[in-house]
Amino acid sequence: MAATDETGPAGQNTTVPGTPPPAGPPVDPVPRAGARMPRWLPRAMVLALALIAVFQLGSWAFHQLTGLLINVLIAFFLALAVEPAVSWMAARGVRRGLGTFLVFVGVLVVGAGFVTLLGSMLAEQIIKIVEDFPQYLDSVINWINTHFHTELRRVDIQENLLRSDWLRNYVQNSATGVLDVSAQVLGGLFRLLTVGLFSFYFAADGPRLRRTICSVLPPARQTEVLRAWEIAVNKTGGYLYSRGLMALISGLAHYVLLEFLDVPYAPVLAVWVGLVSQFIPTIGTYLAGALPMLIAFTVAPWYAVWVLVFVVVYQQFENYVLQPKLTSRTVNIHPAVAFGSVVAGTALLGAVGALIAIPAVATLQAFLGAYVKRYDVTDDPRVHGHRGSGGAGAFGRRVRGLWAQRRPESGGAEPAAGAGVAGAGTAGSGAGGAGAAGAGDGGTAGV
């Protein structure tokens, strides 16, 4: 019985020293066919598909509403532009809705009167050009026959022009494009109505809109929003002021030219050039210069060329000299930043981006400037545009000092044997003097 007790369960669990422990059950590296997928995988797949669907839907909606968003952006900046006038009327007891209506009516009356005056003048000049066109053509043909020794006749040119395929194709394309032009005109009128409606609501309900936005923000954020709104109003007003000043300068310059050439309707044409070139971006310059050229052509064909040259030269002067200076003073942004913002705005939103780029960038710059911490600049010559002490002058002084130290070693023959001690003393004193000179040069260089 004792032997049996010794070989019981306690004896079975004992292992022989030096032998490895028994291995566990074998593990199958390939999952079985009946294994289940993780519970989070179906939810992750559904969530990924839902996010992709929402992104695609949002991208499609954004592209469909791009036109509306641009119109709302234009209306917002127009509301900021008329905000000072509306606030001035509201401070004197006029309701904001009525004040906004009066401001918009005033702008529409002035614009309609100006367009009507220009339209009547343009119609008269077109009729005059059509009546005098044979005389212009005869003068051009006579000039060509005189200088190039040709025998051109106006009747032959008219017959060839009427029988040409180019004129026939042009008439057919114009007839088929009437509907497209009509659709574009109607679309432009609808867009103008949309912008006017939104800008009216933004200006009339400005305080209510600000209260609505601030009601969902904490007090600290409310102060920032109101500050940004005020900065946007000031910068937009400054931008319009600079544009108005440039329109005045442009109108005066073109008025002097048109009066010198004795072109009719010079004051009206000067006002046209000033307003259109400044408040219609990208193509405003070409539209503004085309009408004075057309009127000058009725006086003399060469006058149109002079007007074209003046428009091109003045436009370069305005783009690179006048506009950056005025913009930097009224909107308080650097001329390079103003030019770059116009280029970037044109690339992003076209003509609309070019019009609102400067006030938008000026507003962002002024708003961020209130939160950027600035430090005192160190008094370093390089800050003021001066070169440091390590320039060519200091290098030259170092070279002269090294040359002065090496001159006693390389000059003269060896001294006599009897004069060894004296020569050594002289050489030592010379070396000491050279060292002193070198130290003096080094001190000068250091200073």
PDB file of N, CA, C and O in Angstrom, residues 327-352:
ATOM      1  N   THR A 327      -4.763 101.609 -52.864  1.00  0.00           N
ATOM      2  CA  THR A 327      -5.299 100.466 -52.121  1.00  0.00           C
ATOM      3  C   THR A 327      -4.565 100.282 -50.799  1.00  0.00           C
ATOM      4  O   THR A 327      -5.173  99.969 -49.775  1.00  0.00           O
ATOM      5  N   SER A 328      -3.246 100.484 -50.814  1.00  0.00           N
ATOM      6  CA  SER A 328      -2.486 100.330 -49.569  1.00  0.00           C
ATOM      7  C   SER A 328      -2.841 101.401 -48.554  1.00  0.00           C
ATOM      8  O   SER A 328      -2.726 101.171 -47.345  1.00  0.00           O
ATOM      9  N   ARG A 329      -3.289 102.580 -48.989  1.00  0.00           N
ATOM     10  CA  ARG A 329      -3.628 103.641 -48.059  1.00  0.00           C
ATOM     11  C   ARG A 329      -5.065 103.539 -47.556  1.00  0.00           C
ATOM     12  O   ARG A 329      -5.340 103.796 -46.388  1.00  0.00           O
ATOM     13  N   THR A 330      -6.009 103.193 -48.433  1.00  0.00           N
ATOM     14  CA  THR A 330      -7.419 103.156 -48.036  1.00  0.00           C
ATOM     15  C   THR A 330      -7.804 101.835 -47.384  1.00  0.00           C
ATOM     16  O   THR A 330      -8.544 101.810 -46.406  1.00  0.00           O
ATOM     17  N   VAL A 331      -7.317 100.719 -47.928  1.00  0.00           N
ATOM     18  CA  VAL A 331      -7.647  99.404 -47.384  1.00  0.00           C
ATOM     19  C   VAL A 331      -6.574  98.914 -46.432  1.00  0.00           C
ATOM     20  O   VAL A 331      -6.768  97.949 -45.705  1.00  0.00           O
ATOM     21  N   ASN A 332      -5.404  99.566 -46.433  1.00  0.00           N
ATOM     22  CA  ASN A 332      -4.307  99.267 -45.510  1.00  0.00           C
ATOM     23  C   ASN A 332      -3.768  97.856 -45.700  1.00  0.00           C
ATOM     24  O   ASN A 332      -3.589  97.097 -44.754  1.00  0.00           O
ATOM     25  N   ILE A 333      -3.495  97.492 -46.956  1.00  0.00           N
ATOM     26  CA  ILE A 333      -2.801  96.251 -47.252  1.00  0.00           C
ATOM     27  C   ILE A 333      -1.653  96.572 -48.204  1.00  0.00           C
ATOM     28  O   ILE A 333      -1.678  97.573 -48.922  1.00  0.00           O
ATOM     29  N   HIS A 334      -0.655  95.723 -48.200  1.00  0.00           N
ATOM     30  CA  HIS A 334       0.524  95.944 -49.030  1.00  0.00           C
ATOM     31  C   HIS A 334       0.149  95.848 -50.508  1.00  0.00           C
ATOM     32  O   HIS A 334      -0.715  95.048 -50.886  1.00  0.00           O
ATOM     33  N   PRO A 335       0.802  96.657 -51.364  1.00  0.00           N
ATOM     34  CA  PRO A 335       0.470  96.584 -52.802  1.00  0.00           C
ATOM     35  C   PRO A 335       0.671  95.205 -53.398  1.00  0.00           C
ATOM     36  O   PRO A 335      -0.127  94.766 -54.235  1.00  0.00           O
ATOM     37  N   ALA A 336       1.715  94.492 -52.982  1.00  0.00           N
ATOM     38  CA  ALA A 336       1.926  93.147 -53.508  1.00  0.00           C
ATOM     39  C   ALA A 336       0.809  92.203 -53.058  1.00  0.00           C
ATOM     40  O   ALA A 336       0.357  91.346 -53.828  1.00  0.00           O
ATOM     41  N   VAL A 337       0.357  92.355 -51.815  1.00  0.00           N
ATOM     42  CA  VAL A 337      -0.753  91.529 -51.325  1.00  0.00           C
ATOM     43  C   VAL A 337      -2.037  91.846 -52.087  1.00  0.00           C
ATOM     44  O   VAL A 337      -2.823  90.949 -52.428  1.00  0.00           O
ATOM     45  N   ALA A 338      -2.264  93.128 -52.372  1.00  0.00           N
ATOM     46  CA  ALA A 338      -3.455  93.510 -53.140  1.00  0.00           C
ATOM     47  C   ALA A 338      -3.423  92.905 -54.541  1.00  0.00           C
ATOM     48  O   ALA A 338      -4.423  92.346 -55.019  1.00  0.00           O
ATOM     49  N   PHE A 339      -2.269  92.986 -55.201  1.00  0.00           N
ATOM     50  CA  PHE A 339      -2.155  92.427 -56.544  1.00  0.00           C
ATOM     51  C   PHE A 339      -2.319  90.906 -56.517  1.00  0.00           C
ATOM     52  O   PHE A 339      -3.020  90.327 -57.351  1.00  0.00           O
ATOM     53  N   GLY A 340      -1.674  90.250 -55.551  1.00  0.00           N
ATOM     54  CA  GLY A 340      -1.802  88.804 -55.455  1.00  0.00           C
ATOM     55  C   GLY A 340      -3.214  88.350 -55.124  1.00  0.00           C
ATOM     56  O   GLY A 340      -3.684  87.322 -55.615  1.00  0.00           O
ATOM     57  N   SER A 341      -3.919  89.118 -54.279  1.00  0.00           N
ATOM     58  CA  SER A 341      -5.291  88.750 -53.942  1.00  0.00           C
ATOM     59  C   SER A 341      -6.212  88.869 -55.150  1.00  0.00           C
ATOM     60  O   SER A 341      -7.105  88.035 -55.339  1.00  0.00           O
ATOM     61  N   VAL A 342      -5.990  89.878 -55.990  1.00  0.00           N
ATOM     62  CA  VAL A 342      -6.805  90.016 -57.199  1.00  0.00           C
ATOM     63  C   VAL A 342      -6.547  88.842 -58.146  1.00  0.00           C
ATOM     64  O   VAL A 342      -7.484  88.276 -58.730  1.00  0.00           O
ATOM     65  N   VAL A 343      -5.285  88.457 -58.309  1.00  0.00           N
ATOM     66  CA  VAL A 343      -4.962  87.325 -59.181  1.00  0.00           C
ATOM     67  C   VAL A 343      -5.580  86.031 -58.644  1.00  0.00           C
ATOM     68  O   VAL A 343      -6.174  85.240 -59.390  1.00  0.00           O
ATOM     69  N   ALA A 344      -5.463  85.814 -57.330  1.00  0.00           N
ATOM     70  CA  ALA A 344      -6.040  84.608 -56.729  1.00  0.00           C
ATOM     71  C   ALA A 344      -7.560  84.615 -56.809  1.00  0.00           C
ATOM     72  O   ALA A 344      -8.182  83.580 -57.098  1.00  0.00           O
ATOM     73  N   GLY A 345      -8.187  85.768 -56.555  1.00  0.00           N
ATOM     74  CA  GLY A 345      -9.642  85.849 -56.658  1.00  0.00           C
ATOM     75  C   GLY A 345     -10.137  85.601 -58.061  1.00  0.00           C
ATOM     76  O   GLY A 345     -11.167  84.938 -58.269  1.00  0.00           O
ATOM     77  N   THR A 346      -9.402  86.102 -59.061  1.00  0.00           N
ATOM     78  CA  THR A 346      -9.791  85.851 -60.450  1.00  0.00           C
ATOM     79  C   THR A 346      -9.659  84.378 -60.791  1.00  0.00           C
ATOM     80  O   THR A 346     -10.507  83.822 -61.504  1.00  0.00           O
ATOM     81  N   ALA A 347      -8.610  83.733 -60.297  1.00  0.00           N
ATOM     82  CA  ALA A 347      -8.440  82.308 -60.578  1.00  0.00           C
ATOM     83  C   ALA A 347      -9.515  81.457 -59.912  1.00  0.00           C
ATOM     84  O   ALA A 347      -9.922  80.424 -60.453  1.00  0.00           O
ATOM     85  N   LEU A 348     -10.014  81.876 -58.748  1.00  0.00           N
ATOM     86  CA  LEU A 348     -11.001  81.082 -58.027  1.00  0.00           C
ATOM     87  C   LEU A 348     -12.423  81.347 -58.495  1.00  0.00           C
ATOM     88  O   LEU A 348     -13.177  80.407 -58.781  1.00  0.00           O
ATOM     89  N   LEU A 349     -12.807  82.631 -58.588  1.00  0.00           N
ATOM     90  CA  LEU A 349     -14.203  82.975 -58.868  1.00  0.00           C
ATOM     91  C   LEU A 349     -14.379  83.850 -60.098  1.00  0.00           C
ATOM     92  O   LEU A 349     -15.478  84.350 -60.326  1.00  0.00           O
ATOM     93  N   GLY A 350     -13.339  84.066 -60.871  1.00  0.00           N
ATOM     94  CA  GLY A 350     -13.469  84.869 -62.078  1.00  0.00           C
ATOM     95  C   GLY A 350     -13.615  86.352 -61.765  1.00  0.00           C
ATOM     96  O   GLY A 350     -12.927  86.900 -60.898  1.00  0.00           O
ATOM     97  N   ALA A 351     -14.530  87.005 -62.490  1.00  0.00           N
ATOM     98  CA  ALA A 351     -14.720  88.449 -62.325  1.00  0.00           C
ATOM     99  C   ALA A 351     -15.209  88.795 -60.927  1.00  0.00           C
ATOM    100  O   ALA A 351     -14.822  89.819 -60.350  1.00  0.00           O
ATOM    101  N   VAL A 352     -16.055  87.958 -60.360  1.00  0.00           N
ATOM    102  CA  VAL A 352     -16.557  88.206 -59.011  1.00  0.00           C
ATOM    103  C   VAL A 352     -15.419  88.148 -57.995  1.00  0.00           C
ATOM    104  O   VAL A 352     -15.315  88.975 -57.081  1.00  0.00           O
TER     105      VAL A 352
END
